[in-house]
Coordinates of C-alpha atoms and ligand atoms in Angstrom, one line a residue:
X1 CA -87.5 -120.1 -69.9
X2 CA -88.2 -116.5 -69.2
X3 CA -90.2 -115.4 -66.1
X4 CA -92.6 -113.3 -68.1
X5 CA -93.3 -112.2 -71.7
X6 CA -94.7 -108.8 -70.8
X7 CA -95.8 -106.7 -67.8
X8 CA -99.2 -107.1 -66.1
X9 CA -100.5 -103.7 -67.2
X10 CA -99.5 -104.2 -70.9
X11 CA -102.3 -106.4 -72.2
X12 CA -104.9 -104.9 -74.5
X13 CA -107.6 -106.1 -76.9
X14 CA -105.0 -106.6 -79.6
X15 CA -103.4 -109.4 -77.6
X16 CA -106.6 -111.5 -77.7
X17 CA -105.6 -115.0 -78.8
X18 CA -102.0 -114.8 -77.7
X19 CA -100.6 -117.3 -75.2
X20 CA -98.6 -115.4 -72.7
X21 CA -96.6 -115.8 -69.5
X22 CA -97.0 -113.2 -66.8
X23 CA -95.6 -112.8 -63.3
X24 CA -96.4 -110.5 -60.4
X25 CA -98.1 -110.2 -57.0
X26 CA -101.6 -111.4 -56.2
X27 CA -103.4 -108.2 -55.5
X28 CA -106.7 -109.9 -54.7
X29 CA -108.1 -113.3 -55.1
X30 CA -111.8 -114.0 -55.4
X31 CA -113.2 -117.5 -55.2
X32 CA -116.5 -117.8 -57.1
X33 CA -117.3 -121.4 -56.1
X34 CA -115.0 -123.1 -58.4
X35 CA -113.8 -120.3 -60.7
X36 CA -111.0 -118.4 -59.1
X37 CA -110.1 -114.8 -60.1
X38 CA -106.8 -113.3 -59.3
X39 CA -105.7 -109.7 -60.0
X40 CA -102.1 -110.0 -60.8
X41 CA -100.1 -106.8 -60.2
X42 CA -96.8 -105.3 -61.0
X43 CA -95.6 -101.7 -61.3
X44 CA -97.4 -101.3 -64.6
X45 CA -100.8 -102.2 -63.4
X46 CA -103.1 -105.3 -62.9
X47 CA -104.4 -108.0 -65.1
X48 CA -107.2 -110.5 -64.3
X49 CA -106.4 -114.2 -64.2
X50 CA -109.2 -116.6 -64.4
X51 CA -108.7 -120.2 -63.3
X52 CA -111.3 -122.7 -64.3
X53 CA -111.2 -126.0 -62.4
X54 CA -112.6 -127.9 -65.4
X55 CA -110.1 -126.6 -67.9
X56 CA -107.0 -126.5 -65.6
X57 CA -107.5 -128.7 -62.5
X58 CA -103.8 -128.4 -61.4
X59 CA -103.8 -124.6 -61.7
X60 CA -107.1 -124.5 -59.8
X61 CA -105.6 -126.5 -56.9
X62 CA -102.7 -124.0 -56.8
X63 CA -105.2 -121.0 -57.1
X64 CA -106.9 -122.1 -53.9
X65 CA -103.7 -121.8 -52.0
X66 CA -103.0 -118.3 -53.2
X67 CA -103.2 -115.4 -50.7
X68 CA -102.7 -111.7 -51.1
X69 CA -99.1 -110.7 -52.1
X70 CA -98.0 -114.2 -53.1
X71 CA -95.7 -114.0 -56.1
X72 CA -97.2 -115.9 -59.1
X73 CA -96.4 -116.9 -62.6
X74 CA -99.2 -117.8 -64.9
X75 CA -99.3 -119.1 -68.4
X76 CA -102.5 -118.9 -70.5
X77 CA -104.4 -117.4 -73.3
X78 CA -105.6 -113.8 -73.5
X79 CA -109.3 -113.7 -74.0
X80 CA -112.0 -111.0 -74.3
X81 CA -114.0 -110.4 -71.2
X82 CA -117.8 -110.9 -71.4
X83 CA -119.3 -107.4 -72.2
X84 CA -120.8 -107.1 -68.7
X85 CA -117.4 -108.0 -67.1
X86 CA -115.5 -105.3 -68.9
X87 CA -113.8 -103.0 -66.4
X88 CA -113.5 -99.4 -67.8
X89 CA -111.4 -98.3 -64.8
X90 CA -108.6 -100.7 -65.7
X91 CA -106.3 -100.3 -68.7
X92 CA -106.4 -104.1 -69.2
X93 CA -110.1 -104.2 -68.3
X94 CA -111.3 -105.5 -71.7
X95 CA -109.3 -108.8 -71.4
X96 CA -108.3 -111.5 -69.0
X97 CA -106.0 -114.5 -69.0
X98 CA -107.5 -117.9 -69.1
X99 CA -104.9 -119.7 -67.0
X100 CA -103.4 -123.0 -68.0
X101 CA -100.5 -123.2 -65.6
X102 CA -100.1 -121.4 -62.3
X103 CA -97.0 -121.4 -60.2
X104 CA -96.4 -119.9 -56.8
X105 CA -92.9 -118.4 -56.9
X106 CA -93.0 -117.0 -53.4
X107 CA -95.4 -117.0 -50.5
X108 CA -96.4 -114.2 -48.1
X109 CA -97.1 -114.4 -44.4
X110 CA -100.4 -112.6 -43.4
X111 CA -100.0 -108.9 -44.1
X112 CA -99.8 -106.1 -41.6
X113 CA -101.8 -104.0 -44.1
X114 CA -103.1 -104.3 -47.6
X115 CA -101.1 -102.6 -50.3
X116 CA -102.8 -99.3 -51.3
X117 CA -104.8 -99.1 -48.1
X118 CA -104.8 -95.4 -47.5
X119 CA -105.7 -95.6 -43.8
X120 CA -102.5 -97.1 -42.5
X121 CA -100.5 -95.3 -39.8
X122 CA -97.3 -93.9 -41.3
X123 CA -94.9 -95.7 -38.9
X124 CA -96.5 -99.0 -39.9
X125 CA -96.1 -98.1 -43.6
X126 CA -92.5 -97.3 -43.0
X127 CA -91.8 -100.4 -40.9
X128 CA -93.0 -102.6 -43.8
X129 CA -91.9 -100.1 -46.5
X130 CA -91.4 -102.9 -49.1
X131 CA -95.2 -103.5 -49.1
X132 CA -95.9 -99.7 -49.2
X133 CA -93.5 -99.3 -52.1
X134 CA -95.6 -101.8 -54.1
X135 CA -98.6 -99.4 -53.9
X136 CA -99.5 -96.9 -56.6
X137 CA -98.6 -93.8 -54.6
X138 CA -95.0 -94.7 -53.9
X139 CA -94.5 -96.3 -57.4
X140 CA -95.7 -93.1 -58.9
X141 CA -93.6 -90.8 -56.7
X142 CA -90.3 -92.7 -57.0
X143 CA -90.7 -92.9 -60.8
X144 CA -91.6 -89.3 -60.9
X145 CA -88.5 -88.4 -58.9
X146 CA -86.4 -90.5 -61.3
X147 CA -87.8 -88.8 -64.4
X148 CA -87.3 -85.3 -62.8
X149 CA -83.7 -86.1 -61.9
X150 CA -83.1 -87.5 -65.4
X151 CA -84.5 -84.3 -66.9
X152 CA -82.2 -82.2 -64.7
X153 CA -79.1 -84.3 -65.6
X154 CA -79.9 -84.0 -69.3
X155 CA -80.2 -80.2 -69.0
X156 CA -77.0 -79.9 -67.0
X157 CA -75.1 -82.1 -69.5
X158 CA -76.4 -80.0 -72.4
X159 CA -75.3 -76.8 -70.7
X160 CA -71.8 -78.1 -70.3
X161 CA -71.8 -78.9 -66.6
X162 CA -69.3 -81.6 -65.3
X163 CA -70.6 -84.0 -62.6
X164 CA -67.8 -84.1 -60.0
X165 CA -68.1 -86.3 -57.0
X166 CA -67.1 -84.6 -53.7
X167 CA -66.4 -86.2 -50.3
X168 CA -69.2 -86.9 -47.8
X169 CA -66.7 -87.2 -45.0
X170 CA -65.0 -83.9 -44.5
X171 CA -64.4 -81.0 -42.2
X172 CA -67.7 -79.3 -41.1
X173 CA -69.2 -77.1 -43.9
X174 CA -71.1 -74.3 -42.1
X175 CA -74.6 -74.2 -43.6
X176 CA -76.3 -73.3 -40.4
X177 CA -77.1 -76.8 -39.0
X178 CA -75.3 -79.2 -36.6
X179 CA -72.9 -81.7 -38.1
X180 CA -73.2 -85.5 -38.0
X181 CA -69.9 -86.7 -36.8
X182 CA -68.0 -89.8 -37.9
X183 CA -65.4 -91.3 -35.6
X184 CA -62.2 -92.5 -37.1
X185 CA -60.7 -95.8 -35.9
X186 CA -57.3 -95.0 -37.2
X187 CA -57.2 -91.7 -35.3
X188 CA -59.1 -92.1 -32.1
X189 CA -60.6 -88.9 -30.7
X190 CA -60.8 -87.3 -34.2
X191 CA -64.0 -86.9 -36.2
X192 CA -65.1 -86.2 -39.8
X193 CA -68.2 -84.3 -40.3
X194 CA -70.7 -85.4 -42.9
X195 CA -70.9 -82.7 -45.5
X196 CA -73.9 -80.3 -44.9
X197 CA -73.4 -79.5 -48.6
X198 CA -70.5 -79.7 -51.0
X199 CA -70.2 -75.9 -50.7
X200 CA -66.4 -75.5 -50.2
X201 CA -65.5 -78.4 -52.6
X202 CA -67.5 -76.9 -55.4
X203 CA -65.8 -73.5 -54.8
X204 CA -62.4 -75.3 -54.9
X205 CA -63.5 -76.9 -58.2
X206 CA -63.9 -73.4 -59.6
X207 CA -60.5 -72.4 -58.3
X208 CA -59.4 -75.7 -60.0
X209 CA -60.6 -74.6 -63.4
X210 CA -63.6 -77.0 -63.7
X211 CA -65.7 -74.0 -64.9
X212 CA -69.1 -75.6 -64.6
X213 CA -69.7 -78.1 -61.8
X214 CA -72.9 -79.9 -60.8
X215 CA -73.8 -82.9 -58.7
X216 CA -76.9 -84.6 -57.4
X217 CA -75.3 -84.4 -54.0
X218 CA -76.4 -86.0 -50.7
X219 CA -76.2 -83.6 -47.8
X220 CA -76.4 -84.4 -44.1
X221 CA -77.8 -81.9 -41.5
X222 CA -78.5 -82.6 -37.9
X223 CA -81.8 -80.6 -37.6
X224 CA -85.2 -81.4 -36.3
X225 CA -87.1 -83.4 -38.9
X226 CA -90.1 -81.7 -40.5
X227 CA -92.4 -82.1 -43.5
X228 CA -89.7 -80.6 -45.7
X229 CA -86.6 -81.9 -43.9
X230 CA -84.9 -85.2 -43.4
X231 CA -81.4 -85.7 -41.8
X232 CA -80.1 -86.6 -45.3
X233 CA -81.4 -85.2 -48.6
X234 CA -80.3 -84.6 -52.1
X235 CA -79.5 -81.3 -53.8
X236 CA -79.0 -80.3 -57.4
X237 CA -75.8 -78.6 -56.5
X238 CA -74.1 -76.4 -59.1
X239 CA -71.4 -73.8 -59.4
X240 CA -70.1 -71.7 -62.3
X241 CA -67.0 -69.6 -62.8
X242 CA -66.9 -66.1 -64.4
X243 CA -70.6 -65.7 -63.8
X244 CA -73.0 -63.0 -62.8
X245 CA -76.2 -63.6 -60.8
X246 CA -78.5 -63.6 -63.8
X247 CA -76.6 -66.4 -65.5
X248 CA -76.9 -68.7 -62.4
X249 CA -80.7 -68.0 -62.3
X250 CA -81.0 -68.8 -66.0
X251 CA -79.3 -72.1 -65.5
X252 CA -81.5 -73.0 -62.6
X253 CA -84.7 -72.0 -64.5
X254 CA -83.5 -74.2 -67.4
X255 CA -83.0 -77.1 -64.9
X256 CA -86.5 -76.6 -63.5
X257 CA -88.0 -76.5 -67.0
X258 CA -86.0 -79.6 -68.0
X259 CA -87.5 -81.5 -65.1
X260 CA -91.0 -80.4 -65.9
X261 CA -90.6 -81.4 -69.5
X262 CA -89.1 -84.8 -68.5
X263 CA -92.2 -85.6 -66.4
X264 CA -94.5 -84.4 -69.1
X265 CA -95.8 -81.3 -67.4
X266 CA -96.4 -77.8 -68.7
X267 CA -93.3 -76.0 -67.4
X268 CA -93.6 -72.7 -65.6
X269 CA -93.1 -69.5 -67.7
X270 CA -89.6 -68.0 -67.7
X271 CA -88.1 -65.8 -66.6
X272 CA -89.3 -66.3 -63.0
X273 CA -90.2 -63.0 -61.4
X274 CA -87.9 -61.4 -58.8
X275 CA -88.9 -60.1 -55.4
X276 CA -86.5 -58.2 -53.2
X277 CA -86.0 -59.6 -49.7
X278 CA -87.2 -56.4 -48.0
X279 CA -90.3 -56.3 -50.2
X280 CA -91.0 -60.0 -49.5
X281 CA -90.8 -59.4 -45.7
X282 CA -92.9 -56.2 -45.8
X283 CA -95.7 -57.4 -48.2
X284 CA -95.8 -61.1 -47.3
X285 CA -94.1 -61.4 -44.0
X286 CA -91.9 -64.2 -45.2
X287 CA -88.7 -64.7 -47.2
X288 CA -90.4 -67.5 -49.0
X289 CA -93.8 -66.1 -49.7
X290 CA -96.6 -68.0 -51.4
X291 CA -97.5 -65.7 -54.3
X292 CA -100.4 -67.8 -55.6
X293 CA -102.8 -65.4 -53.8
X294 CA -102.8 -61.7 -52.8
X295 CA -103.8 -60.9 -49.3
X296 CA -100.9 -58.6 -49.0
X297 CA -99.8 -57.1 -45.7
X298 CA -100.5 -53.3 -45.6
X299 CA -98.4 -50.8 -43.7
X300 CA -100.1 -48.4 -41.3
X301 CA -97.0 -47.2 -39.4
X302 CA -97.0 -43.7 -40.9
X303 CA -100.8 -43.4 -41.0
X304 CA -101.2 -44.2 -37.3
X305 CA -98.3 -42.1 -35.9
X306 CA -100.7 -39.5 -34.5
X307 CA -103.3 -42.0 -33.3
X308 CA -104.9 -41.5 -30.0
X309 CA -104.3 -45.2 -29.4
X310 CA -101.0 -45.4 -27.5
X311 CA -99.9 -48.9 -28.8
X312 CA -100.3 -47.8 -32.4
X313 CA -98.6 -44.4 -32.0
X314 CA -95.5 -45.8 -30.3
X315 CA -95.0 -49.2 -31.8
X316 CA -92.0 -49.3 -34.2
X317 CA -94.2 -50.9 -36.8
X318 CA -97.9 -51.2 -37.4
X319 CA -99.2 -53.4 -40.2
X320 CA -102.5 -55.1 -41.1
X321 CA -104.2 -57.6 -43.3
X322 CA -107.5 -56.8 -45.1
X323 CA -109.6 -59.9 -44.9
X324 CA -112.4 -60.0 -47.5
X325 CA -115.2 -60.8 -45.0
X326 CA -116.7 -59.9 -41.7
X327 CA -115.0 -61.5 -38.7
X328 CA -117.1 -62.5 -35.8
X329 CA -116.0 -62.0 -32.2
X330 CA -115.3 -65.7 -31.7
X331 CA -113.3 -65.9 -34.9
X332 CA -111.3 -62.9 -33.8
X333 CA -110.6 -64.5 -30.5
X334 CA -109.4 -67.7 -32.2
X335 CA -107.1 -65.7 -34.6
X336 CA -105.8 -63.6 -31.8
X337 CA -104.9 -66.7 -29.8
X338 CA -102.9 -68.0 -32.8
X339 CA -101.2 -64.6 -33.3
X340 CA -100.1 -64.7 -29.6
X341 CA -98.7 -68.2 -30.1
X342 CA -96.7 -66.8 -33.0
X343 CA -95.3 -64.0 -30.8
X344 CA -97.7 -61.1 -31.0
X345 CA -98.9 -59.2 -28.0
X346 CA -102.3 -58.8 -29.5
X347 CA -104.3 -58.8 -32.7
X348 CA -106.5 -55.7 -33.1
X349 CA -109.6 -55.5 -35.2
X350 CA -110.5 -52.3 -37.1
X351 CA -113.7 -52.0 -35.2
X352 CA -111.8 -52.0 -31.9
X353 CA -109.3 -49.2 -32.9
X354 CA -111.3 -47.1 -35.3
X355 CA -112.6 -44.9 -32.5
X356 CA -109.0 -43.8 -31.8
X357 CA -108.2 -42.9 -35.5
X358 CA -109.1 -39.7 -37.2
X359 CA -111.1 -39.7 -40.4
X360 CA -108.0 -39.2 -42.5
X361 CA -106.2 -42.0 -40.8
X362 CA -109.1 -44.3 -41.4
X363 CA -109.3 -43.3 -45.0
X364 CA -105.6 -44.0 -45.5
X365 CA -106.2 -47.6 -44.4
X366 CA -108.6 -48.1 -47.3
X367 CA -110.6 -51.1 -45.9
X368 CA -113.5 -51.8 -48.2
X369 CA -117.0 -52.2 -46.9
X370 CA -117.7 -55.7 -45.8
X371 CA -114.1 -56.5 -45.2
X372 CA -112.2 -56.6 -41.9
X373 CA -108.7 -55.5 -41.0
X374 CA -106.4 -57.2 -38.5
X375 CA -103.6 -55.2 -37.0
X376 CA -100.3 -56.1 -35.3
X377 CA -98.2 -53.4 -33.7
X378 CA -94.7 -54.4 -32.6
X379 CA -91.1 -54.6 -33.7
X380 CA -90.9 -55.0 -37.5
X381 CA -89.7 -58.6 -37.4
X382 CA -92.5 -59.7 -35.0
X383 CA -95.1 -57.9 -37.1
X384 CA -93.8 -59.5 -40.3
X385 CA -93.6 -63.0 -38.8
X386 CA -97.1 -62.9 -37.3
X387 CA -98.9 -61.4 -40.2
X388 CA -97.0 -63.7 -42.6
X389 CA -98.3 -66.7 -40.8
X390 CA -101.7 -65.2 -40.4
X391 CA -101.8 -64.5 -44.2
X392 CA -101.1 -68.2 -44.9
X393 CA -103.6 -69.4 -42.3
X394 CA -106.4 -67.2 -43.6
X395 CA -105.7 -68.1 -47.2
X396 CA -106.1 -71.8 -46.4
X397 CA -109.1 -71.2 -44.2
X398 CA -110.8 -68.9 -46.8
X399 CA -109.8 -71.2 -49.7
X400 CA -108.0 -68.4 -51.5
X401 CA -105.2 -70.6 -52.9
X402 CA -105.7 -71.5 -56.6
X403 CA -104.2 -74.6 -58.1
X404 CA -101.7 -72.7 -60.2
X405 CA -97.9 -72.8 -59.9
X406 CA -95.8 -69.8 -59.0
X407 CA -92.0 -69.9 -59.1
X408 CA -90.2 -66.8 -58.1
X409 CA -86.8 -65.6 -56.9
X410 CA -86.1 -63.7 -53.7
X411 CA -83.0 -61.5 -54.1
X412 CA -81.0 -58.9 -52.3
X413 CA -80.9 -60.5 -48.9
X414 CA -78.9 -58.9 -46.1
X415 CA -75.4 -60.4 -45.8
X416 CA -75.6 -60.8 -42.0
X417 CA -78.2 -61.3 -39.4
X418 CA -78.2 -60.9 -35.7
X419 CA -78.1 -64.1 -33.7
X420 CA -80.5 -63.6 -30.8
X421 CA -79.0 -66.5 -28.9
X422 CA -75.3 -65.6 -29.0
X423 CA -75.7 -61.8 -29.5
X424 CA -73.2 -62.1 -32.4
X425 CA -73.6 -61.3 -36.0
X426 CA -73.9 -64.3 -38.2
X427 CA -74.3 -65.1 -41.9
X428 CA -77.7 -65.0 -43.6
X429 CA -76.9 -67.8 -46.1
X430 CA -73.4 -69.0 -45.5
X431 CA -70.1 -67.2 -44.8
X432 CA -68.9 -67.5 -48.4
X433 CA -71.6 -65.3 -49.9
X434 CA -70.2 -62.1 -51.5
X435 CA -71.5 -58.6 -50.5
X436 CA -73.1 -56.5 -53.2
X437 CA -70.5 -54.8 -55.5
X438 CA -69.4 -51.6 -53.8
X439 CA -70.2 -52.9 -50.3
X440 CA -67.0 -54.9 -49.8
X441 CA -65.9 -52.7 -46.8
X442 CA -68.1 -52.3 -43.8
X443 CA -67.9 -51.6 -40.1
X444 CA -67.3 -55.0 -38.7
X445 CA -69.2 -54.3 -35.5
X446 CA -72.4 -53.1 -37.2
X447 CA -72.9 -54.8 -40.6
X448 CA -76.7 -54.6 -40.6
X449 CA -76.9 -52.6 -43.9
X450 CA -74.7 -54.8 -46.0
X451 CA -76.5 -56.7 -48.7
X452 CA -75.4 -60.0 -50.0
X453 CA -75.5 -61.4 -53.5
X454 CA -77.7 -64.2 -52.2
X455 CA -80.9 -65.5 -53.9
X456 CA -83.5 -68.1 -53.1
X457 CA -85.9 -70.0 -55.3
X458 CA -89.5 -70.4 -54.1
X459 CA -92.3 -72.5 -55.5
X460 CA -95.8 -72.0 -54.1
X461 CA -94.3 -70.9 -50.7
X462 CA -91.7 -73.7 -50.5
X463 CA -88.1 -72.7 -50.4
X464 CA -86.6 -74.9 -53.0
X465 CA -83.0 -73.7 -52.6
X466 CA -80.5 -71.0 -52.2
X467 CA -77.4 -69.7 -53.9
X468 CA -75.1 -66.8 -54.1
X469 CA -72.2 -65.2 -55.9
X470 CA -69.2 -66.1 -53.7
X471 CA -66.4 -64.2 -52.2
X472 CA -63.2 -64.7 -54.3
X473 CA -61.1 -62.2 -52.5
X474 CA -59.2 -63.4 -49.4
X475 CA -59.5 -60.1 -47.6
X476 CA -63.3 -59.9 -48.0
X477 CA -63.5 -63.5 -46.8
X478 CA -61.4 -62.7 -43.7
X479 CA -63.6 -59.7 -43.0
X480 CA -66.7 -61.9 -43.1
X481 CA -65.2 -64.3 -40.6
X482 CA -64.1 -61.4 -38.3
X483 CA -67.6 -59.9 -38.5
X484 CA -69.0 -63.2 -37.3
X485 CA -66.7 -63.0 -34.3
X486 CA -64.0 -65.4 -35.6
X487 CA -60.5 -64.0 -35.1
X488 CA -58.1 -64.4 -38.0
X489 CA -56.2 -67.2 -36.3
X490 CA -59.3 -69.2 -35.8
X491 CA -60.4 -68.6 -39.4
X492 CA -57.0 -69.7 -40.6
X493 CA -57.1 -72.9 -38.5
X494 CA -60.7 -73.8 -39.7
X495 CA -60.7 -72.5 -43.2
X496 CA -57.0 -72.2 -44.0
X497 CA -57.4 -74.4 -47.1
X498 CA -60.1 -72.0 -48.5
X499 CA -58.1 -68.9 -47.7
X500 CA -55.1 -70.5 -49.4
X501 CA -57.1 -71.4 -52.5
X502 CA -58.6 -67.9 -52.7
X503 CA -55.1 -66.5 -52.6
X504 CA -53.9 -68.6 -55.5
X505 CA -56.0 -67.4 -58.5
X506 CA -59.7 -67.8 -57.7
X507 CA -62.0 -66.8 -60.5
X508 CA -65.2 -64.9 -59.7
X509 CA -67.8 -67.6 -59.2
X510 CA -71.3 -68.4 -57.9
X511 CA -73.8 -71.1 -57.8
X512 CA -77.0 -72.6 -56.3
X513 CA -78.4 -75.7 -54.7
X514 CA -82.0 -76.9 -55.0
X515 CA -83.5 -79.6 -52.8
X516 CA -84.5 -82.5 -54.9
X517 CA -87.0 -84.1 -52.5
X518 CA -88.7 -80.7 -51.9
X519 CA -89.0 -80.2 -55.7
X520 CA -90.3 -83.7 -56.4
X521 CA -92.8 -83.5 -53.4
X522 CA -94.2 -80.3 -55.0
X523 CA -94.3 -81.9 -58.4
X524 CA -96.1 -84.9 -57.0
X525 CA -98.5 -82.7 -54.9
X526 CA -97.4 -84.5 -51.7
X527 CA -97.6 -82.7 -48.4
X528 CA -94.2 -83.9 -47.1
X529 CA -90.9 -85.3 -48.5
X530 CA -91.3 -88.6 -46.8
X531 CA -93.6 -89.6 -49.6
X532 CA -90.8 -89.0 -52.1
X533 CA -88.0 -90.8 -50.2
X534 CA -87.9 -94.6 -50.5
X535 CA -86.7 -95.2 -46.9
X536 CA -87.2 -92.0 -44.8
X537 CA -86.9 -91.5 -41.1
X538 CA -89.8 -90.4 -38.8
X539 CA -89.8 -87.1 -36.8
X540 CA -88.0 -88.6 -33.8
X541 CA -85.1 -89.3 -36.1
X542 CA -85.5 -93.1 -36.2
X543 CA -85.9 -95.5 -39.0
X544 CA -88.9 -97.7 -38.2
X545 CA -87.7 -100.2 -40.8
X546 CA -84.3 -101.1 -39.5
X547 CA -84.7 -99.8 -36.0
X548 CA -81.7 -97.5 -36.4
X549 CA -80.1 -95.7 -34.7
X550 CA -79.0 -98.4 -32.2
X551 CA -76.6 -98.4 -29.3
X552 CA -73.2 -100.0 -30.0
X553 CA -71.3 -102.5 -27.9
X554 CA -68.6 -101.0 -25.8
X555 CA -65.8 -102.7 -27.8
X556 CA -67.0 -101.1 -31.0
X557 CA -67.1 -97.7 -29.3
X558 CA -63.7 -98.2 -27.9
X559 CA -62.3 -99.1 -31.3
X560 CA -63.5 -95.8 -32.6
X561 CA -62.1 -94.0 -29.6
X562 CA -65.4 -92.9 -28.2
X563 CA -67.4 -93.5 -25.0
X564 CA -71.1 -93.0 -24.8
X565 CA -72.3 -90.9 -21.8
X566 CA -75.6 -92.9 -21.6
X567 CA -76.7 -95.8 -23.6
X568 CA -79.1 -98.7 -23.6
X569 CA -78.0 -102.2 -23.6
X570 CA -77.1 -103.0 -27.3
X571 CA -78.3 -106.6 -26.8
X572 CA -81.9 -105.6 -25.9
X573 CA -82.4 -102.2 -27.6
Ligands
LIG1 N1 -74.4 -74.7 -50.2 C1 -75.7 -74.0 -50.3 C2 -76.8 -74.8 -49.6 O1 -76.6 -76.0 -49.5 C3 -76.1 -73.7 -51.7 C4 -75.2 -72.7 -52.4 O2 -74.9 -71.6 -51.9 O3 -74.9 -73.0 -53.5 O4 -77.8 -74.2 -49.3

């Protein structure tokens, strides 16, 4: 006996007259005083079962016991629905099954929520994720993710990439986050780090002659959880030997197009446009600008140098946004409060400052009649940050964002940035990114002007991933470590294996990594990646389903050679 002949969503007019066995979940049950209707559901859709007490008294008795989410098997004939009962919203809506036998395969306790109810608090959805997964949204998203990854794998295979598995438990791979640590029973007091990415292993694959590596790699990063971040996530991780930047970008564009084609969507036009980092920061105030709309930031630094308004004349940078409407006093107050939250000292309106500007200065600002201008005067980074956020805020508020897709590259990042907390220089991407050709030597105490061969991929303002051409010269690698304040001995003790490998015939190489969940969330039109992940964690870092993380009994900790500073009682937590 087989459990079913076909899926619930498969039945059509052509099946009328067939005797079929179907199985699935009771989506709804309606008792019409004798006649019982059950919508039977599986991942393909729903089909209506009709149980008539006169024709099938046993099945009818069973049908009365059925509650939502019971698992049922039904045998019966496919019949046409009466014309007035045809449901045009259902693929199977022209037919129904006249049930002969009905079996309950599995029962359900009363439900915490109905499958497909959209008004359920997320923690509850995640606590009972198996119910949530049965709903249309998660079925669609997980299957979309599957198809996208299948399309990516196919493309990588066609392009000659080799899928190489690399370790999760390793020495820390510096990608700018904290590591998750794994204690080691056999060596108490020592820890593995969970790989923040396979970065160094993929580079070693290049030194090892693999030539083209890829992996759908799981990465672990101990960072605060956000809409686009979970502790663990997957990347399309790739690396190529003997490669220039453009070739890496071409491969990534092909992978994106492969995924779009695999899910049956019109792919974005290639090549994706390039935007230089400096330009992105100046015009959009972000290194991952949303280019679906204009609202570009304008510069007024030169135009206001001679202004009679002290703040404008002396600030290192004065920039503004032209907003295509008049802004009332109260709206301005609200926007200024936001700007202050984001770090500005103030947000000036043209009407407030125009009296301090000469006619030429005003003309240079080119603010059309009926529009307003909002100014921030401060250090360049503050101005970019605040106007970048304001640009996004206004675009949403004024409904300026069209439903198109824009993919683009951001290129030519600085190699180093200043770490405000430690006062040291640190890497912009990671310490293995190569400087631009011709910039291999720099003053290690002031590397601000050095550019890196680093590039990011952005889709509608979401950073999908980053990559770079890598350093394959030991001396340059050591110089980067020293610039970051890491003496040669420390670099040798932490990254001796990499330095050794680079010293034993490392080919020029480069690569990229794209976040799979971010990509699929965008494909699915979801606002956060939790809707793409089968079993995600909530923002506190907990898993509502299993209750993890949990405290551990002292003997388990002792076995791993660790002691918890503070912990709840494992028996009651
Ligand atoms: N390892 C980098 C990351 O995870 C990507 C790369 O440079 O290839 O962001």
